[in-house]
Amino acid sequence: MEMPTVEEQLKLIEENCAEIITGEELQDKLQRSFAEKRPLRCKLGIDPSAPDIHLGHAVVLHKMRTLQELGHQLVIILGDFTGQIGDPTDRSETRPQLTREEVLANARTYQEQIFKIIDREKTELLFNSQWLAALNFSEVIKLAATCTVARILEREDFANRYRGNLPIGIHEFFYPLMQGYDSIAVKADIEFGATEQKFNLLMGRHLQKEFGQEPQVALTMPILVGTDGVQKMSKSLGNYIGISDPPEEIYGKVMSISDEIMADYYHLATRLSSEEVKRIIDGYQGGKIHPRDAKMRLAREIVSLYHGAAAAARAEEGFKQVFQRGKMPSEMEVFEISAAASPDLVSLLVRTALTSSKSEARRLIRQGGIRVNGEQVKDMDLRWQDPAELVLQVGKRKFARVIITGKGG
């Protein structure tokens, strides 16, 4: 397939970007790529520091897919070496170091999930231990000599910790150097990252110059705010939507976001054309489309990306049953428990994973957030010693069916 013109490529690449350093260099690289029929090498480094990818991570991956569809070569670097240190970006303290076994376990999950977005057959997947573990101490010193402490302290997170007299491990100073060295190893033409990764991306440009390579273009994407509408999406904050979450859960979480951040989700979390996104946003902001209908379209688009159109349709129908028609979902996870154990409500909520702990279960019961067979329950000591079939509900979106068998003692 012939590459689109440079002008057509630039329009698609620049869409929704936060910053391109520099635009002139990108245009020059694209012109040479087009003339020589040589795809650009587009790099993304991912440290497998957690087991799952969420919609925030996916923003950059979708932009890379655009480059892949334009005919360029994607290079995904899984940081099995850098991941053992951990990116200090936005950290107020030294990150606990992961073992190699933990990093590799997370990497296996990442490999399964990133190819929900980009084409596995057209992607180079590399581990940076291939070149970083091979460096001898002399080469590490040579790498360190290319950068000053003053330059490293330009990073806001390091500067804040230094001013606050908080510890900074020397190994943390090496993190941007190692990530930058990745760009040398793969001869990157473009490196992608979120806006918070700008320092690391610029370090790659700096090191490529030092080692006699043409510097990469740094392309950053905006950070997607979490479902709380306040902080960036993060698993630790509980405001995330995982791309491997069940369709019903993704749909429900999208429907829970505020109208104010819906436009960002349309721009950054869907694959709709800019023209279609503009039509929808103008529609609900101008009163021609009901915000609820726009949000349902958004939820359907996002579920379809990761689970397909059929799953999205089922998730939407389930949502309508629960919220618009006041019914319980027709399908939910089923748990079978013996009455001999004399199960109590608090234990059942934890056993069915509707709550993460007994303390959370008790808090929700006190707050009136628990229903059993559609009825609000506030009895903390409620238990069952006879056969029964229960539908437990936490909040508006979480359900489980419990079948209690036999007789209690």
mmCIF file of C-alpha atoms in Angstrom:
data_model
loop_
_atom_site.group_PDB
_atom_site.id
_atom_site.type_symbol
_atom_site.label_atom_id
_atom_site.label_comp_id
_atom_site.label_asym_id
_atom_site.label_seq_id
_atom_site.Cartn_x
_atom_site.Cartn_y
_atom_site.Cartn_z
ATOM 1 C CA MET A 1 0.000 0.000 0.000
ATOM 2 C CA GLU A 2 1.328 3.426 -1.002
ATOM 3 C CA MET A 3 1.941 5.928 1.778
ATOM 4 C CA PRO A 4 -0.414 8.931 1.946
ATOM 5 C CA THR A 5 1.099 12.316 1.084
ATOM 6 C CA VAL A 6 3.147 14.177 3.695
ATOM 7 C CA GLU A 7 0.336 16.718 4.141
ATOM 8 C CA GLU A 8 -2.232 13.961 4.732
ATOM 9 C CA GLN A 9 0.066 12.234 7.218
ATOM 10 C CA LEU A 10 0.792 15.438 9.137
ATOM 11 C CA LYS A 11 -2.921 16.176 9.540
ATOM 12 C CA LEU A 12 -3.574 12.760 11.081
ATOM 13 C CA ILE A 13 -0.447 12.753 13.253
ATOM 14 C CA GLU A 14 -0.965 16.242 14.673
ATOM 15 C CA GLU A 15 -4.616 15.590 15.605
ATOM 16 C CA ASN A 16 -5.117 15.746 19.408
ATOM 17 C CA CYS A 17 -1.347 15.898 20.084
ATOM 18 C CA ALA A 18 -0.188 17.945 23.060
ATOM 19 C CA GLU A 19 3.241 18.844 21.625
ATOM 20 C CA ILE A 20 5.599 17.876 18.795
ATOM 21 C CA ILE A 21 9.308 18.671 19.214
ATOM 22 C CA THR A 22 9.845 19.793 16.619
ATOM 23 C CA GLY A 23 7.148 20.113 13.967
ATOM 24 C CA GLU A 24 9.703 21.139 11.361
ATOM 25 C CA GLU A 25 11.815 18.045 12.040
ATOM 26 C CA LEU A 26 8.749 15.819 11.802
ATOM 27 C CA GLN A 27 7.829 17.280 8.434
ATOM 28 C CA ASP A 28 11.393 16.828 7.206
ATOM 29 C CA LYS A 29 11.482 13.191 8.362
ATOM 30 C CA LEU A 30 8.138 12.493 6.699
ATOM 31 C CA GLN A 31 9.280 14.071 3.419
ATOM 32 C CA ARG A 32 12.420 11.930 3.318
ATOM 33 C CA SER A 33 10.447 8.857 4.342
ATOM 34 C CA PHE A 34 7.955 9.467 1.531
ATOM 35 C CA ALA A 35 10.675 10.117 -1.078
ATOM 36 C CA GLU A 36 12.743 7.071 -0.060
ATOM 37 C CA LYS A 37 9.688 4.848 0.584
ATOM 38 C CA ARG A 38 11.257 4.113 3.983
ATOM 39 C CA PRO A 39 8.987 3.817 7.026
ATOM 40 C CA LEU A 40 9.904 5.848 10.097
ATOM 41 C CA ARG A 41 10.799 3.963 13.269
ATOM 42 C CA CYS A 42 8.242 4.961 15.898
ATOM 43 C CA LYS A 43 9.239 4.078 19.454
ATOM 44 C CA LEU A 44 7.241 3.658 22.644
ATOM 45 C CA GLY A 45 8.849 2.497 25.876
ATOM 46 C CA ILE A 46 6.597 0.816 28.430
ATOM 47 C CA ASP A 47 7.732 -0.217 31.887
ATOM 48 C CA PRO A 48 5.583 -3.145 33.072
ATOM 49 C CA SER A 49 5.235 -1.727 36.593
ATOM 50 C CA ALA A 50 1.575 -2.791 36.961
ATOM 51 C CA PRO A 51 -0.326 -5.743 35.514
ATOM 52 C CA ASP A 52 -2.970 -3.922 33.449
ATOM 53 C CA ILE A 53 -3.343 -1.277 30.757
ATOM 54 C CA HIS A 54 -6.127 1.287 31.112
ATOM 55 C CA LEU A 55 -7.672 3.884 28.795
ATOM 56 C CA GLY A 56 -5.073 6.440 29.879
ATOM 57 C CA HIS A 57 -2.237 4.232 28.608
ATOM 58 C CA ALA A 58 -4.217 3.526 25.438
ATOM 59 C CA VAL A 59 -4.204 7.195 24.328
ATOM 60 C CA VAL A 60 -0.604 6.924 23.116
ATOM 61 C CA LEU A 61 -1.136 3.446 21.657
ATOM 62 C CA HIS A 62 -4.018 4.675 19.509
ATOM 63 C CA LYS A 63 -1.833 7.475 18.139
ATOM 64 C CA MET A 64 0.844 4.910 17.334
ATOM 65 C CA ARG A 65 -1.745 2.806 15.546
ATOM 66 C CA THR A 66 -2.391 5.829 13.326
ATOM 67 C CA LEU A 67 1.314 5.860 12.386
ATOM 68 C CA GLN A 68 1.177 2.122 11.774
ATOM 69 C CA GLU A 69 -1.794 2.547 9.445
ATOM 70 C CA LEU A 70 0.173 5.228 7.574
ATOM 71 C CA GLY A 71 2.824 2.611 6.835
ATOM 72 C CA HIS A 72 5.412 3.336 9.512
ATOM 73 C CA GLN A 73 7.210 0.820 11.730
ATOM 74 C CA LEU A 74 6.244 0.575 15.404
ATOM 75 C CA VAL A 75 8.891 -0.392 17.941
ATOM 76 C CA ILE A 76 7.506 -1.266 21.378
ATOM 77 C CA ILE A 77 10.155 -1.572 24.072
ATOM 78 C CA LEU A 78 9.099 -3.422 27.199
ATOM 79 C CA GLY A 79 11.338 -2.140 29.951
ATOM 80 C CA ASP A 80 12.234 -5.349 31.706
ATOM 81 C CA PHE A 81 15.508 -3.643 32.734
ATOM 82 C CA THR A 82 14.282 -0.081 33.441
ATOM 83 C CA GLY A 83 11.141 -1.520 35.041
ATOM 84 C CA GLN A 84 13.199 -2.907 37.896
ATOM 85 C CA ILE A 85 14.080 0.703 38.808
ATOM 86 C CA GLY A 86 10.755 2.306 37.929
ATOM 87 C CA ASP A 87 10.109 5.653 36.305
ATOM 88 C CA PRO A 88 10.545 8.435 38.923
ATOM 89 C CA THR A 89 8.196 10.741 36.965
ATOM 90 C CA ASP A 90 5.662 12.407 39.303
ATOM 91 C CA ARG A 91 7.039 10.468 42.265
ATOM 92 C CA SER A 92 7.505 12.203 45.628
ATOM 93 C CA GLU A 93 9.558 9.287 46.934
ATOM 94 C CA THR A 94 11.775 6.502 45.653
ATOM 95 C CA ARG A 95 9.719 3.829 43.917
ATOM 96 C CA PRO A 96 10.042 0.313 45.416
ATOM 97 C CA GLN A 97 12.187 -1.776 43.078
ATOM 98 C CA LEU A 98 10.405 -4.697 41.408
ATOM 99 C CA THR A 99 11.995 -8.090 41.007
ATOM 100 C CA ARG A 100 12.720 -9.356 37.507
ATOM 101 C CA GLU A 101 10.045 -12.028 38.027
ATOM 102 C CA GLU A 102 7.414 -9.356 38.838
ATOM 103 C CA VAL A 103 8.395 -7.293 35.804
ATOM 104 C CA LEU A 104 8.263 -10.280 33.448
ATOM 105 C CA ALA A 105 4.860 -11.374 34.793
ATOM 106 C CA ASN A 106 3.487 -7.886 34.130
ATOM 107 C CA ALA A 107 5.160 -7.862 30.697
ATOM 108 C CA ARG A 108 3.269 -10.986 29.656
ATOM 109 C CA THR A 109 -0.029 -9.265 30.449
ATOM 110 C CA TYR A 110 1.056 -6.116 28.582
ATOM 111 C CA GLN A 111 1.869 -8.164 25.490
ATOM 112 C CA GLU A 112 -1.663 -9.577 25.489
ATOM 113 C CA GLN A 113 -3.281 -6.184 25.983
ATOM 114 C CA ILE A 114 -1.342 -3.826 23.693
ATOM 115 C CA PHE A 115 -2.211 -5.947 20.682
ATOM 116 C CA LYS A 116 -5.882 -5.200 21.278
ATOM 117 C CA ILE A 117 -4.929 -1.802 19.820
ATOM 118 C CA ILE A 118 -1.967 -2.192 17.464
ATOM 119 C CA ASP A 119 -1.183 -4.836 14.833
ATOM 120 C CA ARG A 120 1.033 -7.566 16.297
ATOM 121 C CA GLU A 121 2.298 -8.638 12.858
ATOM 122 C CA LYS A 122 3.583 -5.145 12.051
ATOM 123 C CA THR A 123 5.224 -4.380 15.404
ATOM 124 C CA GLU A 124 8.754 -4.975 16.685
ATOM 125 C CA LEU A 125 8.516 -6.009 20.323
ATOM 126 C CA LEU A 126 11.818 -5.739 22.182
ATOM 127 C CA PHE A 127 13.069 -5.943 25.768
ATOM 128 C CA ASN A 128 15.614 -3.310 26.773
ATOM 129 C CA SER A 129 17.662 -5.788 28.785
ATOM 130 C CA GLN A 130 18.971 -6.884 25.360
ATOM 131 C CA TRP A 131 21.262 -3.835 25.258
ATOM 132 C CA LEU A 132 21.201 -2.308 28.756
ATOM 133 C CA ALA A 133 22.244 -5.499 30.553
ATOM 134 C CA ALA A 134 25.136 -5.842 28.093
ATOM 135 C CA LEU A 135 26.718 -2.445 28.935
ATOM 136 C CA ASN A 136 29.933 -2.680 30.924
ATOM 137 C CA PHE A 137 30.821 -0.210 33.668
ATOM 138 C CA SER A 138 33.046 1.826 31.380
ATOM 139 C CA GLU A 139 30.160 2.271 28.944
ATOM 140 C CA VAL A 140 27.827 3.262 31.779
ATOM 141 C CA ILE A 141 30.324 5.953 32.878
ATOM 142 C CA LYS A 142 30.532 7.206 29.281
ATOM 143 C CA LEU A 143 26.727 7.412 29.180
ATOM 144 C CA ALA A 144 26.563 9.257 32.516
ATOM 145 C CA ALA A 145 29.201 11.754 31.332
ATOM 146 C CA THR A 146 26.848 13.058 28.643
ATOM 147 C CA CYS A 147 24.552 14.691 31.209
ATOM 148 C CA THR A 148 25.015 17.037 34.188
ATOM 149 C CA VAL A 149 23.378 16.871 37.608
ATOM 150 C CA ALA A 150 21.948 20.342 36.940
ATOM 151 C CA ARG A 151 20.201 18.993 33.833
ATOM 152 C CA ILE A 152 18.754 16.058 35.772
ATOM 153 C CA LEU A 153 17.514 18.418 38.497
ATOM 154 C CA GLU A 154 15.540 20.316 35.865
ATOM 155 C CA ARG A 155 13.001 17.530 36.287
ATOM 156 C CA GLU A 156 10.288 18.901 38.547
ATOM 157 C CA ASP A 157 9.912 15.689 40.569
ATOM 158 C CA PHE A 158 13.644 15.518 41.329
ATOM 159 C CA ALA A 159 13.826 19.265 42.040
ATOM 160 C CA ASN A 160 10.901 19.094 44.466
ATOM 161 C CA ARG A 161 12.424 16.172 46.361
ATOM 162 C CA TYR A 162 15.823 17.882 46.470
ATOM 163 C CA ARG A 163 14.325 21.129 47.831
ATOM 164 C CA GLY A 164 12.241 19.163 50.327
ATOM 165 C CA ASN A 165 15.302 17.265 51.560
ATOM 166 C CA LEU A 166 13.703 14.001 50.486
ATOM 167 C CA PRO A 167 15.940 11.114 49.430
ATOM 168 C CA ILE A 168 16.770 10.562 45.753
ATOM 169 C CA GLY A 169 18.559 7.346 44.861
ATOM 170 C CA ILE A 170 21.469 7.734 42.454
ATOM 171 C CA HIS A 171 19.992 4.824 40.487
ATOM 172 C CA GLU A 172 16.955 7.047 39.803
ATOM 173 C CA PHE A 173 19.196 9.549 37.981
ATOM 174 C CA PHE A 174 20.061 6.751 35.584
ATOM 175 C CA TYR A 175 16.448 6.116 34.600
ATOM 176 C CA PRO A 176 16.129 8.885 31.952
ATOM 177 C CA LEU A 177 19.611 8.002 30.670
ATOM 178 C CA MET A 178 18.622 4.366 30.206
ATOM 179 C CA GLN A 179 15.349 5.239 28.526
ATOM 180 C CA GLY A 180 17.201 7.666 26.282
ATOM 181 C CA TYR A 181 19.737 4.974 25.423
ATOM 182 C CA ASP A 182 16.819 2.828 24.197
ATOM 183 C CA SER A 183 16.343 5.391 21.411
ATOM 184 C CA ILE A 184 19.960 4.929 20.372
ATOM 185 C CA ALA A 185 19.655 1.151 20.409
ATOM 186 C CA VAL A 186 16.610 1.083 18.103
ATOM 187 C CA LYS A 187 17.542 4.178 16.022
ATOM 188 C CA ALA A 188 14.202 5.833 16.757
ATOM 189 C CA ASP A 189 12.867 8.522 14.407
ATOM 190 C CA ILE A 190 9.908 9.417 16.647
ATOM 191 C CA GLU A 191 9.293 8.665 20.308
ATOM 192 C CA PHE A 192 5.811 8.797 21.819
ATOM 193 C CA GLY A 193 4.711 9.435 25.387
ATOM 194 C CA ALA A 194 2.275 11.300 27.614
ATOM 195 C CA THR A 195 3.019 14.936 28.466
ATOM 196 C CA GLU A 196 4.555 13.861 31.787
ATOM 197 C CA GLN A 197 7.182 11.893 29.826
ATOM 198 C CA LYS A 198 8.549 14.984 28.043
ATOM 199 C CA PHE A 199 11.830 15.051 29.995
ATOM 200 C CA ASN A 200 12.563 11.402 29.193
ATOM 201 C CA LEU A 201 11.756 11.912 25.493
ATOM 202 C CA LEU A 202 14.024 14.958 25.294
ATOM 203 C CA MET A 203 16.788 12.952 26.954
ATOM 204 C CA GLY A 204 16.512 10.514 24.049
ATOM 205 C CA ARG A 205 17.050 13.406 21.606
ATOM 206 C CA HIS A 206 20.031 14.625 23.620
ATOM 207 C CA LEU A 207 21.724 11.231 23.781
ATOM 208 C CA GLN A 208 21.179 10.505 20.092
ATOM 209 C CA LYS A 209 23.038 13.729 19.272
ATOM 210 C CA GLU A 210 25.837 12.783 21.684
ATOM 211 C CA PHE A 211 26.178 9.373 20.007
ATOM 212 C CA GLY A 212 26.131 10.747 16.460
ATOM 213 C CA GLN A 213 22.526 9.911 15.508
ATOM 214 C CA GLU A 214 19.878 12.203 14.078
ATOM 215 C CA PRO A 215 17.672 13.199 17.041
ATOM 216 C CA GLN A 216 14.220 11.713 17.284
ATOM 217 C CA VAL A 217 11.061 13.801 17.206
ATOM 218 C CA ALA A 218 9.335 13.848 20.599
ATOM 219 C CA LEU A 219 5.549 13.536 20.316
ATOM 220 C CA THR A 220 3.475 13.852 23.482
ATOM 221 C CA MET A 221 -0.220 13.121 24.010
ATOM 222 C CA PRO A 222 -2.524 14.671 26.632
ATOM 223 C CA ILE A 223 -3.163 12.839 29.890
ATOM 224 C CA LEU A 224 -6.661 11.380 30.183
ATOM 225 C CA VAL A 225 -8.371 12.381 33.402
ATOM 226 C CA GLY A 226 -9.879 9.546 35.427
ATOM 227 C CA THR A 227 -13.536 8.763 36.008
ATOM 228 C CA ASP A 228 -13.486 11.121 39.017
ATOM 229 C CA GLY A 229 -12.966 14.027 36.595
ATOM 230 C CA VAL A 230 -10.132 15.420 38.723
ATOM 231 C CA GLN A 231 -6.934 13.382 38.714
ATOM 232 C CA LYS A 232 -5.163 11.506 35.930
ATOM 233 C CA MET A 233 -6.385 7.976 35.353
ATOM 234 C CA SER A 234 -4.602 5.621 37.717
ATOM 235 C CA LYS A 235 -5.230 2.153 39.085
ATOM 236 C CA SER A 236 -3.909 3.204 42.501
ATOM 237 C CA LEU A 237 -6.527 5.991 42.652
ATOM 238 C CA GLY A 238 -9.339 3.646 41.590
ATOM 239 C CA ASN A 239 -10.486 6.058 38.854
ATOM 240 C CA TYR A 240 -9.422 3.904 35.924
ATOM 241 C CA ILE A 241 -11.127 1.929 33.156
ATOM 242 C CA GLY A 242 -9.071 -1.128 32.219
ATOM 243 C CA ILE A 243 -9.129 -2.179 28.580
ATOM 244 C CA SER A 244 -9.546 -5.801 29.726
ATOM 245 C CA ASP A 245 -12.363 -5.005 32.142
ATOM 246 C CA PRO A 246 -15.648 -6.827 31.351
ATOM 247 C CA PRO A 247 -17.797 -5.017 28.743
ATOM 248 C CA GLU A 248 -20.536 -4.238 31.270
ATOM 249 C CA GLU A 249 -18.020 -2.706 33.664
ATOM 250 C CA ILE A 250 -16.413 -0.535 30.964
ATOM 251 C CA TYR A 251 -19.845 0.617 29.814
ATOM 252 C CA GLY A 252 -20.989 1.442 33.336
ATOM 253 C CA LYS A 253 -17.808 3.301 34.225
ATOM 254 C CA VAL A 254 -17.994 5.427 31.081
ATOM 255 C CA MET A 255 -21.617 6.274 31.891
ATOM 256 C CA SER A 256 -20.478 7.445 35.338
ATOM 257 C CA ILE A 257 -18.172 10.200 34.058
ATOM 258 C CA SER A 258 -19.294 13.817 34.172
ATOM 259 C CA ASP A 259 -20.551 15.631 31.067
ATOM 260 C CA GLU A 260 -17.659 18.087 31.462
ATOM 261 C CA ILE A 261 -14.986 15.509 30.578
ATOM 262 C CA MET A 262 -16.966 13.679 27.891
ATOM 263 C CA ALA A 263 -15.312 15.655 25.066
ATOM 264 C CA ASP A 264 -11.830 14.594 26.205
ATOM 265 C CA TYR A 265 -12.925 10.957 26.191
ATOM 266 C CA TYR A 266 -14.347 11.320 22.673
ATOM 267 C CA HIS A 267 -11.091 12.855 21.435
ATOM 268 C CA LEU A 268 -8.646 10.593 23.262
ATOM 269 C CA ALA A 269 -10.400 7.273 23.948
ATOM 270 C CA THR A 270 -12.242 6.554 20.673
ATOM 271 C CA ARG A 271 -11.236 5.981 17.057
ATOM 272 C CA LEU A 272 -13.995 8.153 15.614
ATOM 273 C CA SER A 273 -13.001 10.692 12.962
ATOM 274 C CA SER A 274 -12.414 14.274 14.087
ATOM 275 C CA GLU A 275 -15.413 15.334 11.987
ATOM 276 C CA GLU A 276 -17.721 12.833 13.718
ATOM 277 C CA VAL A 277 -16.395 13.777 17.155
ATOM 278 C CA LYS A 278 -17.003 17.461 16.422
ATOM 279 C CA ARG A 279 -20.551 16.720 15.246
ATOM 280 C CA ILE A 280 -21.361 14.830 18.468
ATOM 281 C CA ILE A 281 -19.761 17.384 20.803
ATOM 282 C CA ASP A 282 -21.402 20.329 19.036
ATOM 283 C CA GLY A 283 -24.671 18.386 19.205
ATOM 284 C CA TYR A 284 -24.821 17.839 22.953
ATOM 285 C CA GLN A 285 -23.227 21.168 23.831
ATOM 286 C CA GLY A 286 -25.706 22.951 21.558
ATOM 287 C CA GLY A 287 -28.738 21.075 22.848
ATOM 288 C CA LYS A 288 -29.418 19.021 19.694
ATOM 289 C CA ILE A 289 -28.256 15.725 21.274
ATOM 290 C CA HIS A 290 -29.162 14.741 24.842
ATOM 291 C CA PRO A 291 -25.941 14.383 26.913
ATOM 292 C CA ARG A 292 -27.134 10.937 28.077
ATOM 293 C CA ASP A 293 -27.423 9.764 24.472
ATOM 294 C CA ALA A 294 -23.963 11.160 23.672
ATOM 295 C CA LYS A 295 -22.528 9.342 26.668
ATOM 296 C CA MET A 296 -24.188 6.075 25.668
ATOM 297 C CA ARG A 297 -22.637 6.446 22.196
ATOM 298 C CA LEU A 298 -19.270 7.065 23.868
ATOM 299 C CA ALA A 299 -19.615 3.985 26.080
ATOM 300 C CA ARG A 300 -20.641 1.871 23.091
ATOM 301 C CA GLU A 301 -17.645 3.064 21.030
ATOM 302 C CA ILE A 302 -15.151 2.321 23.807
ATOM 303 C CA VAL A 303 -16.535 -1.146 24.594
ATOM 304 C CA SER A 304 -16.525 -1.968 20.850
ATOM 305 C CA LEU A 305 -12.831 -1.094 20.590
ATOM 306 C CA TYR A 306 -11.811 -3.771 23.087
ATOM 307 C CA HIS A 307 -14.621 -6.343 23.038
ATOM 308 C CA GLY A 308 -16.416 -5.891 19.700
ATOM 309 C CA ALA A 309 -19.765 -4.447 18.625
ATOM 310 C CA ALA A 310 -21.847 -7.423 19.820
ATOM 311 C CA ALA A 311 -20.467 -7.172 23.368
ATOM 312 C CA ALA A 312 -21.074 -3.423 23.328
ATOM 313 C CA ALA A 313 -24.710 -3.961 22.326
ATOM 314 C CA ARG A 314 -25.202 -6.489 25.158
ATOM 315 C CA ALA A 315 -23.570 -4.141 27.670
ATOM 316 C CA GLU A 316 -25.842 -1.324 26.557
ATOM 317 C CA GLU A 317 -28.949 -3.487 26.844
ATOM 318 C CA GLY A 318 -27.876 -4.584 30.324
ATOM 319 C CA PHE A 319 -27.334 -0.960 31.328
ATOM 320 C CA LYS A 320 -30.786 0.006 30.067
ATOM 321 C CA GLN A 321 -32.398 -2.845 32.008
ATOM 322 C CA VAL A 322 -30.773 -1.809 35.279
ATOM 323 C CA PHE A 323 -30.914 1.976 35.048
ATOM 324 C CA GLN A 324 -33.698 2.911 32.649
ATOM 325 C CA ARG A 325 -36.146 0.105 33.342
ATOM 326 C CA GLY A 326 -35.299 -0.546 36.976
ATOM 327 C CA LYS A 327 -34.495 -4.222 36.370
ATOM 328 C CA MET A 328 -31.590 -6.354 37.466
ATOM 329 C CA PRO A 329 -29.177 -7.578 34.778
ATOM 330 C CA SER A 330 -30.147 -10.897 33.203
ATOM 331 C CA GLU A 331 -26.583 -12.211 33.474
ATOM 332 C CA MET A 332 -24.338 -11.990 36.507
ATOM 333 C CA GLU A 333 -21.664 -14.109 38.167
ATOM 334 C CA VAL A 334 -23.101 -16.983 40.229
ATOM 335 C CA PHE A 335 -21.653 -18.234 43.527
ATOM 336 C CA GLU A 336 -22.770 -21.435 45.275
ATOM 337 C CA ILE A 337 -22.246 -21.531 49.049
ATOM 338 C CA SER A 338 -23.254 -24.121 51.649
ATOM 339 C CA ALA A 339 -25.714 -23.088 54.371
ATOM 340 C CA ALA A 340 -23.620 -25.200 56.748
ATOM 341 C CA ALA A 341 -21.136 -22.327 56.809
ATOM 342 C CA SER A 342 -23.950 -20.030 58.073
ATOM 343 C CA PRO A 343 -22.829 -17.294 55.671
ATOM 344 C CA ASP A 344 -23.299 -13.688 56.756
ATOM 345 C CA LEU A 345 -23.834 -10.658 54.511
ATOM 346 C CA VAL A 346 -20.430 -9.096 55.174
ATOM 347 C CA SER A 347 -18.582 -12.321 54.272
ATOM 348 C CA LEU A 348 -20.731 -12.824 51.150
ATOM 349 C CA LEU A 349 -19.892 -9.349 49.878
ATOM 350 C CA VAL A 350 -16.181 -10.116 50.173
ATOM 351 C CA ARG A 351 -16.543 -13.690 48.834
ATOM 352 C CA THR A 352 -18.293 -12.416 45.683
ATOM 353 C CA ALA A 353 -15.680 -9.636 45.244
ATOM 354 C CA LEU A 354 -18.383 -6.982 45.414
ATOM 355 C CA THR A 355 -16.277 -5.369 48.109
ATOM 356 C CA SER A 356 -12.537 -5.608 48.607
ATOM 357 C CA SER A 357 -12.663 -6.079 52.385
ATOM 358 C CA LYS A 358 -14.999 -6.644 55.322
ATOM 359 C CA SER A 359 -14.435 -3.078 56.498
ATOM 360 C CA GLU A 360 -15.580 -1.745 53.119
ATOM 361 C CA ALA A 361 -18.624 -4.055 53.262
ATOM 362 C CA ARG A 362 -19.591 -2.786 56.721
ATOM 363 C CA ARG A 363 -19.150 0.842 55.646
ATOM 364 C CA LEU A 364 -21.389 0.356 52.608
ATOM 365 C CA ILE A 365 -24.052 -1.418 54.693
ATOM 366 C CA ARG A 366 -24.059 1.504 57.155
ATOM 367 C CA GLN A 367 -24.370 3.969 54.256
ATOM 368 C CA GLY A 368 -27.296 2.086 52.726
ATOM 369 C CA GLY A 369 -25.348 1.112 49.631
ATOM 370 C CA ILE A 370 -26.195 -2.620 49.776
ATOM 371 C CA ARG A 371 -29.329 -4.279 48.416
ATOM 372 C CA VAL A 372 -30.389 -7.919 48.714
ATOM 373 C CA ASN A 373 -33.013 -9.005 46.179
ATOM 374 C CA GLY A 374 -33.684 -5.351 45.420
ATOM 375 C CA GLU A 375 -34.256 -4.312 49.050
ATOM 376 C CA GLN A 376 -31.904 -2.015 50.938
ATOM 377 C CA VAL A 377 -30.284 -3.815 53.877
ATOM 378 C CA LYS A 378 -28.725 -2.210 56.954
ATOM 379 C CA ASP A 379 -28.465 -5.249 59.240
ATOM 380 C CA MET A 380 -24.742 -5.805 59.757
ATOM 381 C CA ASP A 381 -25.312 -9.249 61.316
ATOM 382 C CA LEU A 382 -27.651 -10.657 58.665
ATOM 383 C CA ARG A 383 -26.867 -14.318 57.895
ATOM 384 C CA TRP A 384 -28.493 -17.326 56.190
ATOM 385 C CA GLN A 385 -28.857 -20.898 57.540
ATOM 386 C CA ASP A 386 -31.461 -22.176 55.053
ATOM 387 C CA PRO A 387 -31.388 -22.672 51.286
ATOM 388 C CA ALA A 388 -31.896 -19.385 49.465
ATOM 389 C CA GLU A 389 -31.194 -17.586 46.206
ATOM 390 C CA LEU A 390 -29.947 -14.029 46.634
ATOM 391 C CA VAL A 391 -29.049 -11.180 44.302
ATOM 392 C CA LEU A 392 -26.521 -8.935 46.013
ATOM 393 C CA GLN A 393 -26.131 -5.398 44.704
ATOM 394 C CA VAL A 394 -23.479 -2.826 45.573
ATOM 395 C CA GLY A 395 -24.206 0.678 44.338
ATOM 396 C CA LYS A 396 -25.732 0.887 40.886
ATOM 397 C CA ARG A 397 -23.443 -1.281 38.769
ATOM 398 C CA LYS A 398 -22.193 -4.288 40.726
ATOM 399 C CA PHE A 399 -24.296 -7.461 41.066
ATOM 400 C CA ALA A 400 -23.752 -11.093 42.054
ATOM 401 C CA ARG A 401 -26.120 -14.058 42.388
ATOM 402 C CA VAL A 402 -25.585 -16.286 45.437
ATOM 403 C CA ILE A 403 -27.176 -19.734 45.754
ATOM 404 C CA ILE A 404 -27.141 -21.051 49.316
ATOM 405 C CA THR A 405 -27.511 -24.829 49.390
ATOM 406 C CA GLY A 406 -28.269 -27.415 52.087
ATOM 407 C CA LYS A 407 -29.143 -26.741 55.704
ATOM 408 C CA GLY A 408 -27.206 -24.962 58.367
ATOM 409 C CA GLY A 409 -26.069 -26.632 61.509
#
